[in-house]
Coordinates of C-alpha atoms and ligand atoms in Angstrom, one line a residue:
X1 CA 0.0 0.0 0.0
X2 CA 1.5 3.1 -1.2
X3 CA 0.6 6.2 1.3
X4 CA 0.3 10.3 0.4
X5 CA 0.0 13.0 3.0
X6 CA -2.3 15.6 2.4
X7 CA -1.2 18.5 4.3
X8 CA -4.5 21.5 4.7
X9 CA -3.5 24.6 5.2
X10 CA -5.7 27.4 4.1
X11 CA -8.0 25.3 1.6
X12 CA -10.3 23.3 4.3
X13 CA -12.4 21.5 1.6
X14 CA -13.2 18.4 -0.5
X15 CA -14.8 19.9 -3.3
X16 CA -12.3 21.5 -6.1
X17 CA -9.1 20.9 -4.3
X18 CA -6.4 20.0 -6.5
X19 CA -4.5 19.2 -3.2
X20 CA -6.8 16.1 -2.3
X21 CA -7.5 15.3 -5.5
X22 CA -3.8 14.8 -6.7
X23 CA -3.2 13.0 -2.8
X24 CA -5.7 10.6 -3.6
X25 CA -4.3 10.3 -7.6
X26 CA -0.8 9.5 -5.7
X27 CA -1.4 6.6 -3.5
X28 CA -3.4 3.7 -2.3
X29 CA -4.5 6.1 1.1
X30 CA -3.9 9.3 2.1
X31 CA -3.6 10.6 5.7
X32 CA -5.5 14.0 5.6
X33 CA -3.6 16.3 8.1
X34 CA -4.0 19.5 9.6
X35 CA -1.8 20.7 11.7
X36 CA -2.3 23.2 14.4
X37 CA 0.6 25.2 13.9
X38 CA 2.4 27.1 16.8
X39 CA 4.0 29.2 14.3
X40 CA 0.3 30.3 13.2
X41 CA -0.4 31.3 17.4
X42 CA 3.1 32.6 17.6
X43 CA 2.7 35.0 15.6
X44 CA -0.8 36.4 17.1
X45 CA -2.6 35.0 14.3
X46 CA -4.8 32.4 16.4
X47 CA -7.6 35.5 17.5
X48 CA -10.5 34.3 18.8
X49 CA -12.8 34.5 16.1
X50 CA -10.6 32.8 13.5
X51 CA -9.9 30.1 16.0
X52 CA -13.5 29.5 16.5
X53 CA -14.4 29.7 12.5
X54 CA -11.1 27.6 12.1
X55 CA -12.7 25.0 14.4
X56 CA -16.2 24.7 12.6
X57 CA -14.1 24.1 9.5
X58 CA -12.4 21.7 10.6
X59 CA -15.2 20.1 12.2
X60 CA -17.5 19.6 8.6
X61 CA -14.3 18.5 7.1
X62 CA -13.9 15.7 9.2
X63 CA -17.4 14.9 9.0
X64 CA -17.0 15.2 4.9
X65 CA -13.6 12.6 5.3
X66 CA -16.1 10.1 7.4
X67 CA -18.9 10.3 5.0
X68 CA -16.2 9.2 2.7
X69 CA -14.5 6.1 4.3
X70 CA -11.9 8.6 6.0
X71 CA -11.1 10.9 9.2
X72 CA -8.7 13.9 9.7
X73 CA -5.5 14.1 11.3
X74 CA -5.0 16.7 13.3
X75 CA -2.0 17.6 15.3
X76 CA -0.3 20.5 17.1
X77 CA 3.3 22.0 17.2
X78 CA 5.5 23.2 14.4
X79 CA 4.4 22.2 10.9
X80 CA 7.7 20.2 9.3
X81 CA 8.1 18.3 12.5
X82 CA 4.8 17.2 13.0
X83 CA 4.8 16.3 9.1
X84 CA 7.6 14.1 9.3
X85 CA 6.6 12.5 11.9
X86 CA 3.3 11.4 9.8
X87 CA 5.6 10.3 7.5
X88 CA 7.9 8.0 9.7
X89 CA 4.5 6.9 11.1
X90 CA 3.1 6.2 7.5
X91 CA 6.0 5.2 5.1
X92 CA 4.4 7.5 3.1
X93 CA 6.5 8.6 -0.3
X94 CA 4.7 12.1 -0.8
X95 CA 3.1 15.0 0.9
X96 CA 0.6 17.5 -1.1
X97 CA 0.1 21.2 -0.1
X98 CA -1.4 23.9 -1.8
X99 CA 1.2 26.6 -3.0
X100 CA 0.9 29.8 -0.4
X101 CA 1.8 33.3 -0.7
X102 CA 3.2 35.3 2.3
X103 CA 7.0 34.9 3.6
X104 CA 5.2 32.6 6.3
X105 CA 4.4 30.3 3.7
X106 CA 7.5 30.0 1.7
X107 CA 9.6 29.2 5.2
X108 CA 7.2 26.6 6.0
X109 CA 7.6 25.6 2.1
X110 CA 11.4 25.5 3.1
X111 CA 11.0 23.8 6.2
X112 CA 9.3 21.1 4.9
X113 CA 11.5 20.4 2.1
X114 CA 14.4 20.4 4.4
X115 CA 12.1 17.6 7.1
X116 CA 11.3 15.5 4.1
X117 CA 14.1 15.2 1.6
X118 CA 16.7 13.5 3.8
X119 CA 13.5 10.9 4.3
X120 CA 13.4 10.3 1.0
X121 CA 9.9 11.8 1.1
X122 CA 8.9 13.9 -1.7
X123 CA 7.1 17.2 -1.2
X124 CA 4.7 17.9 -4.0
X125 CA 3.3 22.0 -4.2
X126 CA 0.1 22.7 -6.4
X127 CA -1.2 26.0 -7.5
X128 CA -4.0 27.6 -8.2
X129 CA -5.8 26.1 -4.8
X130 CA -6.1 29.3 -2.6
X131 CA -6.7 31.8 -5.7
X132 CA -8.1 31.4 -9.0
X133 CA -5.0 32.1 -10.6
X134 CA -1.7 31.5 -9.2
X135 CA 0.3 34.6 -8.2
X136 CA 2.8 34.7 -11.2
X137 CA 0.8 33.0 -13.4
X138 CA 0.3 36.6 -15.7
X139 CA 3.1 39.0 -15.4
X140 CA 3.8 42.3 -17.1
X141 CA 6.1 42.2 -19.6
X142 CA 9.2 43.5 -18.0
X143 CA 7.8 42.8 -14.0
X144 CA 7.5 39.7 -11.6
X145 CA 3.8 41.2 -10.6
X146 CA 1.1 43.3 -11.8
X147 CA 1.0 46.6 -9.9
X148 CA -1.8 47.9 -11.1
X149 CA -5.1 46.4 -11.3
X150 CA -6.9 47.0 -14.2
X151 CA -4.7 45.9 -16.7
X152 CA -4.4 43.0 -13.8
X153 CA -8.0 42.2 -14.5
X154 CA -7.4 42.2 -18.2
X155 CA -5.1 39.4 -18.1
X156 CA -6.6 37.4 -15.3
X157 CA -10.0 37.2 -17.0
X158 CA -8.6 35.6 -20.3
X159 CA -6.9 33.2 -18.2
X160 CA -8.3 29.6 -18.6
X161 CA -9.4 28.6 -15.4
X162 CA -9.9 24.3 -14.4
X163 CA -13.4 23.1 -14.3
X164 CA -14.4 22.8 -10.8
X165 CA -13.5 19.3 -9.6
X166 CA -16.3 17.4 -7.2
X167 CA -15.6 15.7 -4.3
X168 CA -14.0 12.5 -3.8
X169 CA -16.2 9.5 -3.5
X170 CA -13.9 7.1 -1.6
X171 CA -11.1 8.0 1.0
X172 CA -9.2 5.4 2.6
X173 CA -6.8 6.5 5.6
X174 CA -4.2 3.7 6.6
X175 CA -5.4 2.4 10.4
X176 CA -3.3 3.0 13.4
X177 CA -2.7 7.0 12.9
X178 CA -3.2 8.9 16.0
X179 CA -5.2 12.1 16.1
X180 CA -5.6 15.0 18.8
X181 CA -9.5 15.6 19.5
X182 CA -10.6 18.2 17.0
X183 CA -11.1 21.8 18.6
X184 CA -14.4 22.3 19.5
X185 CA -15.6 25.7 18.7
X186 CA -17.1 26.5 22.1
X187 CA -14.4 25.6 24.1
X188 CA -12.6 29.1 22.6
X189 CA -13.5 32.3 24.7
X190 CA -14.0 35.7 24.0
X191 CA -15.4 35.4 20.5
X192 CA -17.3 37.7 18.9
X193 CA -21.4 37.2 19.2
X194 CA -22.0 37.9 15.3
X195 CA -19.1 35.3 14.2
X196 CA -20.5 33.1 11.7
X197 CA -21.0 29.2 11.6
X198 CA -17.9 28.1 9.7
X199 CA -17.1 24.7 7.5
X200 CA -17.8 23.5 3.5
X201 CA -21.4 23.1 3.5
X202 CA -21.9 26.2 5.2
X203 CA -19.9 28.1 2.7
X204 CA -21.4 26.6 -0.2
X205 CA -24.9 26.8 1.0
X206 CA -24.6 30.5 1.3
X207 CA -22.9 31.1 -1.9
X208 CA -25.7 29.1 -3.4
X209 CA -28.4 30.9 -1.8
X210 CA -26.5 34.4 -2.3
X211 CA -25.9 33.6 -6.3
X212 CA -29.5 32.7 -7.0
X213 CA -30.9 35.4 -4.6
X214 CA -28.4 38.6 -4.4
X215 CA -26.1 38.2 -6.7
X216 CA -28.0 39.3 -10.0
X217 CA -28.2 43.0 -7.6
X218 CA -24.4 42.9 -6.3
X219 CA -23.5 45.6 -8.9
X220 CA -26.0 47.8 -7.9
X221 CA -25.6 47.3 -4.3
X222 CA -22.5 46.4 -3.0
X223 CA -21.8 49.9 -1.7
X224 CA -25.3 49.9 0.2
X225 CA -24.0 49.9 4.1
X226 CA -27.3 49.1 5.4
X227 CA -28.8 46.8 2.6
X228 CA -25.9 44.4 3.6
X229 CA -26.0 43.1 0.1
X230 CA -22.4 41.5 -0.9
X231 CA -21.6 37.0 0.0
X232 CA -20.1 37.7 3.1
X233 CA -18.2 35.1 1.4
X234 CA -14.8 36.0 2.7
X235 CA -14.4 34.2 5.6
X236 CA -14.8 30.8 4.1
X237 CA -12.7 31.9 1.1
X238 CA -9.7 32.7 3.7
X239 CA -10.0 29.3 5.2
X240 CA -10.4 27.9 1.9
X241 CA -13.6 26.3 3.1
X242 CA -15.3 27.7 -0.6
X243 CA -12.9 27.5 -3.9
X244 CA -12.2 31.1 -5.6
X245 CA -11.7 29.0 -8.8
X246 CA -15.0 27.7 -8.4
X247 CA -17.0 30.4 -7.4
X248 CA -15.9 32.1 -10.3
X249 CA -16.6 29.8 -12.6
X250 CA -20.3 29.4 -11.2
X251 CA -20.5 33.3 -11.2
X252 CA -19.5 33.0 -14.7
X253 CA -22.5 30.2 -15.5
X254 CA -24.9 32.4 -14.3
X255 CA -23.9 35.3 -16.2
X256 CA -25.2 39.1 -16.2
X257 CA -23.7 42.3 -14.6
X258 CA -24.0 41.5 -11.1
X259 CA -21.7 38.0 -11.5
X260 CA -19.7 40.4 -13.7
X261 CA -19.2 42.7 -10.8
X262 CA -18.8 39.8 -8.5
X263 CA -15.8 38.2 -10.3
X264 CA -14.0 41.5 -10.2
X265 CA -14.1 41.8 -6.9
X266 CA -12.5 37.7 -6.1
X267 CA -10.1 38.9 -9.1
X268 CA -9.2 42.0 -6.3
X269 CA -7.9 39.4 -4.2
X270 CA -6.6 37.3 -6.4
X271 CA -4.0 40.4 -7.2
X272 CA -3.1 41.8 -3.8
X273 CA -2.3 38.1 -3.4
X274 CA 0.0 38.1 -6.1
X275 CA 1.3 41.5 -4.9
X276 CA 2.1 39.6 -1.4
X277 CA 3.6 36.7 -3.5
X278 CA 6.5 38.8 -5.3
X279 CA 6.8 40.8 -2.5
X280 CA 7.2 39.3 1.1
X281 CA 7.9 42.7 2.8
X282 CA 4.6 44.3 1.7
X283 CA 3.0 42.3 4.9
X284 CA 4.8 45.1 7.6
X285 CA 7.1 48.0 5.0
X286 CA 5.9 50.3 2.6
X287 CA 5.0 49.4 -0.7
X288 CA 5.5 52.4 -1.9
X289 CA 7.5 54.9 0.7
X290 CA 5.7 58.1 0.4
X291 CA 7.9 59.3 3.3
X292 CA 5.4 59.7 5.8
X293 CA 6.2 60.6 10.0
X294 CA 2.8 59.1 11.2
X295 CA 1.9 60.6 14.7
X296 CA 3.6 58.0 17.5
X297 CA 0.9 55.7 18.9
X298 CA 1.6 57.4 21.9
X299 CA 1.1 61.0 20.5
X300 CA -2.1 59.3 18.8
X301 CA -2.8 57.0 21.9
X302 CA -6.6 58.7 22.4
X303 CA -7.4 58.9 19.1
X304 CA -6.7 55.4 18.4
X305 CA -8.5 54.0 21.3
X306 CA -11.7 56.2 20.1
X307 CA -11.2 54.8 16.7
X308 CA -11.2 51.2 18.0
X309 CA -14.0 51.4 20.1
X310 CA -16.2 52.9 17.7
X311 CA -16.5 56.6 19.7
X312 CA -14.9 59.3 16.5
X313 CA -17.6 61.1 17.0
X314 CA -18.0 60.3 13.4
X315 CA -20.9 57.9 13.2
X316 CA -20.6 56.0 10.1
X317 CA -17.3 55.4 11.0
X318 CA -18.4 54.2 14.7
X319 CA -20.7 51.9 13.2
X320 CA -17.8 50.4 10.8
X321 CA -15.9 49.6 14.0
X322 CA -18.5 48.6 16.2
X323 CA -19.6 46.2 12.9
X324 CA -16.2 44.9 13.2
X325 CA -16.1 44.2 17.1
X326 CA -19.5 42.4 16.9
X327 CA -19.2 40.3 14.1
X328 CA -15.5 39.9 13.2
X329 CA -16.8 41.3 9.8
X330 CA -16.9 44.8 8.2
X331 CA -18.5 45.8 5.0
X332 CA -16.1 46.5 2.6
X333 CA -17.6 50.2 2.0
X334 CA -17.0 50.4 6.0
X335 CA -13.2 49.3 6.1
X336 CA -12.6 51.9 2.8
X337 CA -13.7 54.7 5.0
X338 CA -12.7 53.4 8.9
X339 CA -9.0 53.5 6.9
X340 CA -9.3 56.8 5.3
X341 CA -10.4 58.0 8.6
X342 CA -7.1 56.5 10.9
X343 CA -4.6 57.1 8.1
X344 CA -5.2 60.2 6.6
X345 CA -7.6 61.9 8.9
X346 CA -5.9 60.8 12.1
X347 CA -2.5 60.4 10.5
X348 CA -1.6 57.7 12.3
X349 CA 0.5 54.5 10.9
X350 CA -1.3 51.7 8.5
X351 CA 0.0 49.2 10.9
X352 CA -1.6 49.8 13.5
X353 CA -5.2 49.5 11.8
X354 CA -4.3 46.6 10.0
X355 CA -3.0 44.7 13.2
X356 CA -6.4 45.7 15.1
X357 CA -8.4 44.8 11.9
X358 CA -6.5 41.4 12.1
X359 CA -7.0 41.0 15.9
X360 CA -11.1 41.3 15.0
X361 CA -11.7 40.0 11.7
X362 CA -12.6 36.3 11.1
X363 CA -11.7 36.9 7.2
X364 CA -8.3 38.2 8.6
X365 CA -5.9 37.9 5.9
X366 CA -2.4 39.1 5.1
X367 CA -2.8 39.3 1.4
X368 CA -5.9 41.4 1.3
X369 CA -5.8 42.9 4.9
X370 CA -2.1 44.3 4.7
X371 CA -2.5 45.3 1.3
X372 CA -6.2 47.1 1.1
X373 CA -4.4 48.9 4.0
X374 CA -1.4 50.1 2.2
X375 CA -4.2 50.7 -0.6
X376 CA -6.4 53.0 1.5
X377 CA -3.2 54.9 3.3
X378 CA -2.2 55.8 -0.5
X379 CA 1.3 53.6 0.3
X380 CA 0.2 50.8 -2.0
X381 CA -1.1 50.1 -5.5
X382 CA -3.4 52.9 -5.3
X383 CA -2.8 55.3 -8.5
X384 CA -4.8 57.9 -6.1
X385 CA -2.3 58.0 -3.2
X386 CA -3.4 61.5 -1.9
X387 CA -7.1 60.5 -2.0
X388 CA -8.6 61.1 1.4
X389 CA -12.7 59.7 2.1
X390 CA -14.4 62.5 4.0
X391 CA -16.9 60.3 6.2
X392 CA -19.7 63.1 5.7
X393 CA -20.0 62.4 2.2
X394 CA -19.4 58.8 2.6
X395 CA -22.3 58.6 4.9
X396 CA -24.9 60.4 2.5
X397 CA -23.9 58.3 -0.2
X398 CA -23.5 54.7 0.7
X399 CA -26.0 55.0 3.6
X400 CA -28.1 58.3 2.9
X401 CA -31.5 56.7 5.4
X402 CA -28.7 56.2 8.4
X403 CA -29.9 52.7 8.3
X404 CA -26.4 51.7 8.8
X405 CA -25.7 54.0 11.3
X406 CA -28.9 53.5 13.4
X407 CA -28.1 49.4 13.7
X408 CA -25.0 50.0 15.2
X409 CA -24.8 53.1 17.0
X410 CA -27.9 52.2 19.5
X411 CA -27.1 56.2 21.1
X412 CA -29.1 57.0 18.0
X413 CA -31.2 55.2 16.9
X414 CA -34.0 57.6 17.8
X415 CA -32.2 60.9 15.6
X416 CA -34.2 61.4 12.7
X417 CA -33.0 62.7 9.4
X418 CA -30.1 63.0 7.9
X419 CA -28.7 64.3 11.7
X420 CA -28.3 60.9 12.1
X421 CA -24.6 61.7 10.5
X422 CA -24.3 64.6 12.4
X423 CA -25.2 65.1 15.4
X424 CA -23.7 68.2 16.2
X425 CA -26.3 70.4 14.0
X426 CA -29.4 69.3 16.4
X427 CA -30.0 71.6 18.5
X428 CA -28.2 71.9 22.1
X429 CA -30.3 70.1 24.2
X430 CA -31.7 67.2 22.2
X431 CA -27.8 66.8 21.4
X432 CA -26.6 66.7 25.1
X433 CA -29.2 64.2 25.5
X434 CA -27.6 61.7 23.3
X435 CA -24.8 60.1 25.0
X436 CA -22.7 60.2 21.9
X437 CA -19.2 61.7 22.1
X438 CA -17.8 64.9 20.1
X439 CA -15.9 64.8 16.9
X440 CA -12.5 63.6 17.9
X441 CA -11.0 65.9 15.1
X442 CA -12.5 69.0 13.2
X443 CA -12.3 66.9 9.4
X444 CA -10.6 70.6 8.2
X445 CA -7.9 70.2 10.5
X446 CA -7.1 66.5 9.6
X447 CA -7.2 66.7 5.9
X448 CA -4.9 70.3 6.2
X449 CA -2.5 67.7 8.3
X450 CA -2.1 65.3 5.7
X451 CA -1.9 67.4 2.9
X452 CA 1.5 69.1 4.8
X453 CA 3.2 65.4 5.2
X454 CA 2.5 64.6 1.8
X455 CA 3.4 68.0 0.6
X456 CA 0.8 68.7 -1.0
X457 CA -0.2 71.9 0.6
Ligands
FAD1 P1 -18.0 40.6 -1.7 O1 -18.3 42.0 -2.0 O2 -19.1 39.6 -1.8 O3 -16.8 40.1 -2.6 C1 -16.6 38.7 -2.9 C2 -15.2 38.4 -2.5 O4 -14.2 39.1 -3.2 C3 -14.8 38.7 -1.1 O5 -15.3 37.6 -0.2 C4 -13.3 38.8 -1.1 O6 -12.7 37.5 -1.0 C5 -13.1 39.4 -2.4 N1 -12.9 40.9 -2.3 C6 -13.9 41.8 -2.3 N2 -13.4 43.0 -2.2 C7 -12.1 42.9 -2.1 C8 -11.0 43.8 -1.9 N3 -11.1 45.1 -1.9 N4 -9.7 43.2 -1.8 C9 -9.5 41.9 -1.9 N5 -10.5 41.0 -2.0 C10 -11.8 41.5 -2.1 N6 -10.7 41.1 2.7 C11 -10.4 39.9 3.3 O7 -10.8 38.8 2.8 N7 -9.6 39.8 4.4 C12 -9.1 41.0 5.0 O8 -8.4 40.9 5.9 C13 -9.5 42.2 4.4 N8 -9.1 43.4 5.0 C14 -9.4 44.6 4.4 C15 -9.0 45.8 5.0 C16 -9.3 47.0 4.4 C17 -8.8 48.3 5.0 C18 -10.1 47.0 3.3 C19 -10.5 48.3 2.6 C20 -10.6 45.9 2.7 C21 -10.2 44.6 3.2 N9 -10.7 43.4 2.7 C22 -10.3 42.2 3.3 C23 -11.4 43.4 1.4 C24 -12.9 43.5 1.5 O9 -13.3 44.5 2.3 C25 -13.5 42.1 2.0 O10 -13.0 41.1 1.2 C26 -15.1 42.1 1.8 O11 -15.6 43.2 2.5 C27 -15.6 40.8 2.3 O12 -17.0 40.8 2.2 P2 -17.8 39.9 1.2 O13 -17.3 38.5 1.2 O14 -19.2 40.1 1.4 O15 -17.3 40.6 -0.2

């Protein structure tokens, strides 16, 4: 009996995984492994509500491996070791793992290789698993990545992508191989109340129910704050518990300007991923140094505590972060303007929003997290560095009822009208009723700040 290890990472499903399927191609059994990796915790990536998503994913893919003839492995403690101890365990020749993108990735890549060679154990990398298209896969001529993203787009939609490939029927897992219990979702404390149920079917069952019932509007209302109207796919895209390739390519059957609109958007990860992929340092430096002095956190140390908590003073951005600290999740029109408002309002560093966005959000990603910051602070592949969202015009347009607002800003609820945004014009008493701070910053002063560091004054 020949055996294959099937190493999951970030791609926590048996339907169109060219990492299974090309295991189960290999080898008489596989042993399908996940391993809890103490590089992942070390590094403050093991939050609360990723943890708890991670562990419903986990869960449904076990259950999918029984349903199937097999189990999952899972162990804890540094990836290569624990690897090659499946293999001493197993005999087995080969170990499959989907090709990754951040430095994090291509050290564990190295790691392994190093564990597995001396073994005689071959370590087999597919692409194309954790985006549609493999970072590198289109280049411009001349470049290792695309900086820009509409002629990104260009070449990423003539790319040909694989048909989505179904589930495997059979899955036999050689007997004797020890497994820790799987982490239970309630057993992890302090997660957020609006945290979704993670796994597979859950991932396909709302893209299913989202493509026949929202999608067809997605163009038309993506931007709606309070109409809510985009997958809330991401989470199970992170984890890999849904296939970009495939989602595409069902977006694609279904046709019409909304799956248009749609596609765009998973090609929008797609390329910061390929950004990440050519360039490691992207994750914590400057993709492009504009030479800014961000206020210290210490200088800023008010400001950013009112920003995190959700009490600017500003109330569509309050709402974004309060979004955020109830569900893990922020609409993507929310995290534009939440990251206008700390980096070019407030002036203060990228980082530091990105690492409290990471801390919170259960689609948490260094790809699209680090780099939609760098985006939004006008540091990354935005051709509009100096662009700066005023959250008063933001408000009337992408929620102009205060729908938005009202959910998650309970203080007011009760304002009426356009007031709703802000609360300083009612009059004096009705507004020292509402126990709703002051702006932290007159919206003059902070765009006259940024405009001096970037010289544009
Ligand atoms: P939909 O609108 O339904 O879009 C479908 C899918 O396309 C998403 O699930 C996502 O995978 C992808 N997508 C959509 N917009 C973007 C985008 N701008 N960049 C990259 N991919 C996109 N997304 C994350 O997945 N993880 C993050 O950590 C993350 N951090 C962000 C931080 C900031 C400051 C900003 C501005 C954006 C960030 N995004 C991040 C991108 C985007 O906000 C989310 O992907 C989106 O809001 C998820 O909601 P949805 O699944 O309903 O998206």
């Amino acid at each position: 009996m020949t055996v294959a290890i099937v190493l999951f990472t970030s791609d926590l499903r048996l339907h169109d995984n060219p990492v299974l399927r090309a295991g189960l191609d290999a080898a008489d059994e596989i042993v399908p492994l996940f391993v809890r990796d103490s590089g992942v915790a070390d590094a403050g990536f093991a939050t609360p509500n990723r943890t708890a998503f991670l562990a419903d994913c986990l869960t449904a893919l076990d259950e999918g491996l029984r349903e199937r003839g097999g189990r999952l492995v899972v162990r804890s403690g540094e990836v290569a070791e624990e690897v090659a101890k499946a293999v001493a365990e197993t005999g087995a020749g080969e170990v499959h793992l989907a090709s990754g993108v951040s430095g994090y990735a291509a050290r564990r890549e190295e790691r392994l290789r190093r564990a597995l060679e001396p073994e005689g154990c071959r370590l087999r990398v597919h692409e194309a698993v954790l985006t549609a298209v493999e970072p590198g896969a289109v280049t411009p001529s001349g470049g290792d990545h695309f900086a820009v993203f509409t002629p990104y787009f260009r070449r990423w939609s003539a790319e040909r992508l694989r048909s989505p490939l179904g589930a495997p029927r059979k899955i036999r897992v050689p007997g004797g191989v020890g497994s820790e219990e799987l982490p239970r979702r309630d057993a992890v404390k302090e997660v957020a109340p609006g945290v979704p149920a993670g796994g597979e079917p859950a991932g396909r069952e709302l893209f299913l129910t989202w493509r026949r019932d929202g999608m067809d509007d997605y163009e038309d209302r993506h931007d709606d704050l309070a109409g809510d109207a985009t997958s809330r796919l991401s989470p199970y895209l992170h984890f890999g518990a849904v296939s970009a390739a495939e989602l595409v390519h069902r977006a694609r059957e279904r046709g019409g300007a909304g799956a248009e609109a749609f596609v765009r958007q998973v090609c929008w990860r797609d390329f910061h991923h390929q950004v990440l992929a050519a360039r490691h340092t992207a994750a914590t430096e400057d993709y492009r140094d504009r030479h800014d002095r961000w206020r210290s956190e210490e200088e800023a140390a008010d400001d950013i505590r009112a920003w995190q908590e959700g009490t600017t003073g500003y109330p569509v951005v309050d709402a974004a972060m309060r979004q955020l600290l109830h569900e893990g999740w922020m609409h993507n029109r929310g995290r534009l303007l939440a990251a206008s408002f700390l980096t070019k309002t407030l002036y203060v560093d990228w980082r530091v929003g990105a690492r409290h966005f990471l801390r919170h959000l259960v689609d948490g990603d260094v790809a699209n997290n680090q780099l939609n910051w760098q985006w939004v602070a006008g540091t990354g592949t935005d051709t509009r560095p100096n662009r700066v969202l005023n959250p008063l015009a933001q408000a009337q347009r992408y929620d102009p009822e205060g729908g938005y607002v009202r959910r998650w800003v309970p203080e007011l609820a009760e304002v009426r009208g356009r007031a709703v945004h802000e609360p300083w014009r009612l009059p004096a008493e009705e507004r020292s009723a509402l126990e709703y701070p002051e702006p932290v910053i007159d919206l003059a002063d902070g765009l006259a700040r940024f405009k001096h560091a970037r010289g544009r004054d």
